[in-house]
mmCIF file of N, CA, C and O in Angstrom:
data_model
loop_
_atom_site.group_PDB
_atom_site.id
_atom_site.type_symbol
_atom_site.label_atom_id
_atom_site.label_comp_id
_atom_site.label_asym_id
_atom_site.label_seq_id
_atom_site.Cartn_x
_atom_site.Cartn_y
_atom_site.Cartn_z
ATOM 1 N N MET A 244 101.738 83.028 79.312
ATOM 2 C CA MET A 244 100.517 83.264 78.553
ATOM 3 C C MET A 244 100.800 84.312 77.486
ATOM 4 O O MET A 244 101.210 85.421 77.780
ATOM 5 N N LYS A 245 100.601 83.958 76.244
ATOM 6 C CA LYS A 245 100.843 84.891 75.158
ATOM 7 C C LYS A 245 99.638 85.796 74.945
ATOM 8 O O LYS A 245 98.533 85.475 75.337
ATOM 9 N N GLY A 246 99.891 86.917 74.277
ATOM 10 C CA GLY A 246 98.810 87.821 73.923
ATOM 11 C C GLY A 246 98.510 88.841 74.995
ATOM 12 O O GLY A 246 99.168 88.883 76.030
ATOM 13 N N PRO A 247 97.533 89.693 74.744
ATOM 14 C CA PRO A 247 97.216 90.779 75.673
ATOM 15 C C PRO A 247 96.639 90.260 76.989
ATOM 16 O O PRO A 247 95.972 89.246 77.029
ATOM 17 N N HIS A 248 96.942 90.993 78.067
ATOM 18 C CA HIS A 248 96.416 90.655 79.386
ATOM 19 C C HIS A 248 95.330 91.637 79.801
ATOM 20 O O HIS A 248 94.541 91.343 80.676
ATOM 21 N N THR A 249 95.316 92.809 79.189
ATOM 22 C CA THR A 249 94.274 93.799 79.454
ATOM 23 C C THR A 249 93.814 94.367 78.115
ATOM 24 O O THR A 249 94.474 94.179 77.091
ATOM 25 N N SER A 250 92.739 95.107 78.116
ATOM 26 C CA SER A 250 92.217 95.685 76.872
ATOM 27 C C SER A 250 93.119 96.791 76.326
ATOM 28 O O SER A 250 92.995 97.179 75.175
ATOM 29 N N GLN A 251 94.065 97.313 77.137
ATOM 30 C CA GLN A 251 94.961 98.366 76.675
ATOM 31 C C GLN A 251 96.209 97.806 75.975
ATOM 32 O O GLN A 251 96.960 98.544 75.367
ATOM 33 N N GLU A 252 96.449 96.512 76.066
ATOM 34 C CA GLU A 252 97.638 95.906 75.465
ATOM 35 C C GLU A 252 97.358 95.500 74.029
ATOM 36 O O GLU A 252 96.242 95.149 73.674
ATOM 37 N N SER A 253 98.421 95.543 73.221
ATOM 38 C CA SER A 253 98.281 95.140 71.824
ATOM 39 C C SER A 253 98.137 93.629 71.722
ATOM 40 O O SER A 253 98.321 92.898 72.688
ATOM 41 N N ASN A 254 97.863 93.156 70.545
ATOM 42 C CA ASN A 254 97.612 91.749 70.279
ATOM 43 C C ASN A 254 98.907 90.991 70.000
ATOM 44 O O ASN A 254 98.969 90.184 69.094
ATOM 45 N N VAL A 255 99.962 91.236 70.763
ATOM 46 C CA VAL A 255 101.262 90.589 70.566
ATOM 47 C C VAL A 255 101.117 89.089 70.745
ATOM 48 O O VAL A 255 100.502 88.622 71.684
ATOM 49 N N GLY A 256 101.710 88.343 69.842
ATOM 50 C CA GLY A 256 101.711 86.894 69.967
ATOM 51 C C GLY A 256 100.511 86.211 69.346
ATOM 52 O O GLY A 256 100.475 84.997 69.269
ATOM 53 N N THR A 257 99.519 86.969 68.902
ATOM 54 C CA THR A 257 98.331 86.330 68.344
ATOM 55 C C THR A 257 98.120 86.679 66.875
ATOM 56 O O THR A 257 97.168 86.225 66.277
ATOM 57 N N THR A 258 98.999 87.489 66.317
ATOM 58 C CA THR A 258 98.877 87.851 64.912
ATOM 59 C C THR A 258 100.103 87.385 64.148
ATOM 60 O O THR A 258 101.131 87.052 64.742
ATOM 61 N N LYS A 259 100.013 87.356 62.831
ATOM 62 C CA LYS A 259 101.142 86.960 62.006
ATOM 63 C C LYS A 259 102.262 87.984 62.149
ATOM 64 O O LYS A 259 102.026 89.187 62.114
ATOM 65 N N ARG A 260 103.479 87.508 62.330
ATOM 66 C CA ARG A 260 104.619 88.405 62.493
ATOM 67 C C ARG A 260 105.201 88.804 61.150
ATOM 68 O O ARG A 260 105.170 88.056 60.194
ATOM 69 N N HIS A 261 105.750 90.004 61.105
ATOM 70 C CA HIS A 261 106.401 90.522 59.904
ATOM 71 C C HIS A 261 107.651 89.685 59.620
ATOM 72 O O HIS A 261 108.334 89.237 60.552
ATOM 73 N N PRO A 262 107.982 89.447 58.339
ATOM 74 C CA PRO A 262 109.157 88.643 57.988
ATOM 75 C C PRO A 262 110.470 89.161 58.588
ATOM 76 O O PRO A 262 111.392 88.370 58.812
ATOM 77 N N ILE A 263 110.571 90.454 58.879
ATOM 78 C CA ILE A 263 111.820 90.986 59.451
ATOM 79 C C ILE A 263 112.084 90.414 60.847
ATOM 80 O O ILE A 263 113.217 90.411 61.330
ATOM 81 N N LEU A 264 111.052 89.877 61.503
ATOM 82 C CA LEU A 264 111.200 89.302 62.833
ATOM 83 C C LEU A 264 111.468 87.790 62.802
ATOM 84 O O LEU A 264 111.446 87.136 63.844
ATOM 85 N N LYS A 265 111.764 87.245 61.617
ATOM 86 C CA LYS A 265 112.051 85.813 61.493
ATOM 87 C C LYS A 265 113.220 85.452 62.411
ATOM 88 O O LYS A 265 114.225 86.137 62.458
ATOM 89 N N GLY A 266 113.056 84.389 63.156
ATOM 90 C CA GLY A 266 114.059 83.950 64.110
ATOM 91 C C GLY A 266 113.728 84.345 65.542
ATOM 92 O O GLY A 266 114.354 83.875 66.475
ATOM 93 N N PHE A 267 112.747 85.217 65.713
ATOM 94 C CA PHE A 267 112.335 85.649 67.049
ATOM 95 C C PHE A 267 110.947 85.123 67.408
ATOM 96 O O PHE A 267 110.233 85.724 68.200
ATOM 97 N N GLU A 268 110.556 83.996 66.842
ATOM 98 C CA GLU A 268 109.214 83.451 67.068
ATOM 99 C C GLU A 268 108.960 83.056 68.520
ATOM 100 O O GLU A 268 107.820 83.046 68.963
ATOM 101 N N GLU A 269 109.991 82.755 69.258
ATOM 102 C CA GLU A 269 109.826 82.267 70.627
ATOM 103 C C GLU A 269 109.952 83.357 71.687
ATOM 104 O O GLU A 269 110.101 83.055 72.868
ATOM 105 N N THR A 270 109.932 84.621 71.280
ATOM 106 C CA THR A 270 110.026 85.697 72.256
ATOM 107 C C THR A 270 109.094 86.839 71.890
ATOM 108 O O THR A 270 108.814 87.068 70.729
ATOM 109 N N ASP A 271 108.610 87.525 72.921
ATOM 110 C CA ASP A 271 107.782 88.712 72.715
ATOM 111 C C ASP A 271 108.492 89.968 73.182
ATOM 112 O O ASP A 271 107.942 91.053 73.112
ATOM 113 N N SER A 272 109.735 89.831 73.702
ATOM 114 C CA SER A 272 110.493 91.013 74.103
ATOM 115 C C SER A 272 111.973 90.814 73.789
ATOM 116 O O SER A 272 112.503 89.714 73.908
ATOM 117 N N LEU A 273 112.610 91.894 73.358
ATOM 118 C CA LEU A 273 114.032 91.896 73.026
ATOM 119 C C LEU A 273 114.703 92.988 73.843
ATOM 120 O O LEU A 273 114.251 94.130 73.837
ATOM 121 N N PRO A 274 115.799 92.674 74.546
ATOM 122 C CA PRO A 274 116.474 93.709 75.316
ATOM 123 C C PRO A 274 117.141 94.730 74.403
ATOM 124 O O PRO A 274 117.575 94.402 73.304
ATOM 125 N N TYR A 275 117.188 95.964 74.866
ATOM 126 C CA TYR A 275 117.818 97.042 74.101
ATOM 127 C C TYR A 275 118.406 98.036 75.079
ATOM 128 O O TYR A 275 117.731 98.488 75.987
ATOM 129 N N GLY A 276 119.674 98.380 74.925
ATOM 130 C CA GLY A 276 120.334 99.264 75.866
ATOM 131 C C GLY A 276 120.681 100.624 75.303
ATOM 132 O O GLY A 276 121.506 101.322 75.857
ATOM 133 N N GLY A 277 120.077 101.021 74.202
ATOM 134 C CA GLY A 277 120.397 102.303 73.584
ATOM 135 C C GLY A 277 119.354 103.367 73.863
ATOM 136 O O GLY A 277 118.504 103.222 74.731
ATOM 137 N N LEU A 278 119.445 104.445 73.128
ATOM 138 C CA LEU A 278 118.492 105.548 73.242
ATOM 139 C C LEU A 278 117.513 105.497 72.071
ATOM 140 O O LEU A 278 117.883 105.121 70.963
ATOM 141 N N LEU A 279 116.295 105.894 72.324
ATOM 142 C CA LEU A 279 115.268 105.932 71.286
ATOM 143 C C LEU A 279 114.689 107.335 71.200
ATOM 144 O O LEU A 279 114.398 107.960 72.221
ATOM 145 N N ASP A 280 114.506 107.836 69.998
ATOM 146 C CA ASP A 280 113.837 109.111 69.782
ATOM 147 C C ASP A 280 112.350 108.859 69.582
ATOM 148 O O ASP A 280 111.969 107.864 68.962
ATOM 149 N N PRO A 281 111.487 109.739 70.092
ATOM 150 C CA PRO A 281 110.045 109.585 69.854
ATOM 151 C C PRO A 281 109.750 109.549 68.358
ATOM 152 O O PRO A 281 110.388 110.247 67.571
ATOM 153 N N GLN A 282 108.786 108.750 67.974
ATOM 154 C CA GLN A 282 108.414 108.587 66.575
ATOM 155 C C GLN A 282 106.913 108.817 66.414
ATOM 156 O O GLN A 282 106.144 108.588 67.332
ATOM 157 N N ARG A 283 106.522 109.260 65.227
ATOM 158 C CA ARG A 283 105.107 109.334 64.869
ATOM 159 C C ARG A 283 104.844 108.266 63.825
ATOM 160 O O ARG A 283 105.682 108.010 62.972
ATOM 161 N N VAL A 284 103.692 107.662 63.901
ATOM 162 C CA VAL A 284 103.328 106.581 62.985
ATOM 163 C C VAL A 284 102.187 107.042 62.092
ATOM 164 O O VAL A 284 101.191 107.578 62.580
ATOM 165 N N ASP A 285 102.349 106.847 60.806
ATOM 166 C CA ASP A 285 101.280 107.179 59.869
ATOM 167 C C ASP A 285 100.094 106.253 60.082
ATOM 168 O O ASP A 285 100.275 105.056 60.365
ATOM 169 N N PRO A 286 98.875 106.770 59.943
ATOM 170 C CA PRO A 286 97.694 105.911 60.065
ATOM 171 C C PRO A 286 97.787 104.758 59.058
ATOM 172 O O PRO A 286 98.184 104.944 57.921
ATOM 173 N N GLY A 287 97.482 103.571 59.509
ATOM 174 C CA GLY A 287 97.510 102.407 58.631
ATOM 175 C C GLY A 287 98.874 101.738 58.522
ATOM 176 O O GLY A 287 99.000 100.701 57.893
ATOM 177 N N ALA A 288 99.910 102.323 59.137
ATOM 178 C CA ALA A 288 101.246 101.728 59.085
ATOM 179 C C ALA A 288 101.305 100.499 59.988
ATOM 180 O O ALA A 288 100.620 100.432 61.008
ATOM 181 N N ASP A 289 102.110 99.523 59.610
ATOM 182 C CA ASP A 289 102.335 98.356 60.454
ATOM 183 C C ASP A 289 103.349 98.717 61.531
ATOM 184 O O ASP A 289 104.450 99.149 61.227
ATOM 185 N N VAL A 290 102.966 98.553 62.791
ATOM 186 C CA VAL A 290 103.888 98.786 63.903
ATOM 187 C C VAL A 290 104.470 97.423 64.265
ATOM 188 O O VAL A 290 103.771 96.550 64.769
ATOM 189 N N LEU A 291 105.770 97.228 63.983
ATOM 190 C CA LEU A 291 106.389 95.918 64.178
ATOM 191 C C LEU A 291 106.837 95.666 65.607
ATOM 192 O O LEU A 291 106.901 94.546 66.050
ATOM 193 N N MET A 292 107.176 96.745 66.311
ATOM 194 C CA MET A 292 107.647 96.622 67.697
ATOM 195 C C MET A 292 107.219 97.854 68.480
ATOM 196 O O MET A 292 106.988 98.897 67.899
ATOM 197 N N THR A 293 107.119 97.707 69.782
ATOM 198 C CA THR A 293 106.872 98.844 70.658
ATOM 199 C C THR A 293 107.917 98.828 71.763
ATOM 200 O O THR A 293 108.577 97.818 72.015
ATOM 201 N N TYR A 294 108.089 99.962 72.433
ATOM 202 C CA TYR A 294 109.081 100.111 73.491
ATOM 203 C C TYR A 294 108.429 99.922 74.854
ATOM 204 O O TYR A 294 107.365 100.485 75.121
ATOM 205 N N ILE A 295 109.062 99.135 75.698
ATOM 206 C CA ILE A 295 108.596 98.950 77.078
ATOM 207 C C ILE A 295 109.615 99.624 77.981
ATOM 208 O O ILE A 295 110.775 99.198 78.024
ATOM 209 N N PRO A 296 109.245 100.707 78.685
ATOM 210 C CA PRO A 296 110.197 101.395 79.559
ATOM 211 C C PRO A 296 110.690 100.493 80.694
ATOM 212 O O PRO A 296 110.007 99.528 81.074
ATOM 213 N N SER A 297 111.850 100.813 81.245
ATOM 214 C CA SER A 297 112.385 100.075 82.395
ATOM 215 C C SER A 297 111.409 100.144 83.558
ATOM 216 O O SER A 297 110.718 101.137 83.740
ATOM 217 N N PHE A 298 111.385 99.091 84.325
ATOM 218 C CA PHE A 298 110.528 99.082 85.515
ATOM 219 C C PHE A 298 111.237 98.393 86.651
ATOM 220 O O PHE A 298 112.216 97.744 86.496
#
């Protein structure tokens, strides 16, 4: 099932994707094995991806 499952989840899978994500239309998650530094986002900025911690 695509899209949010609760009201706290973003609208992944139901909005138009940014052109930089071309080729990833069939997935909503990409594995990543590196380190990420915390980031701040300017109001009104397009957030193209979010991080899902290990579980």
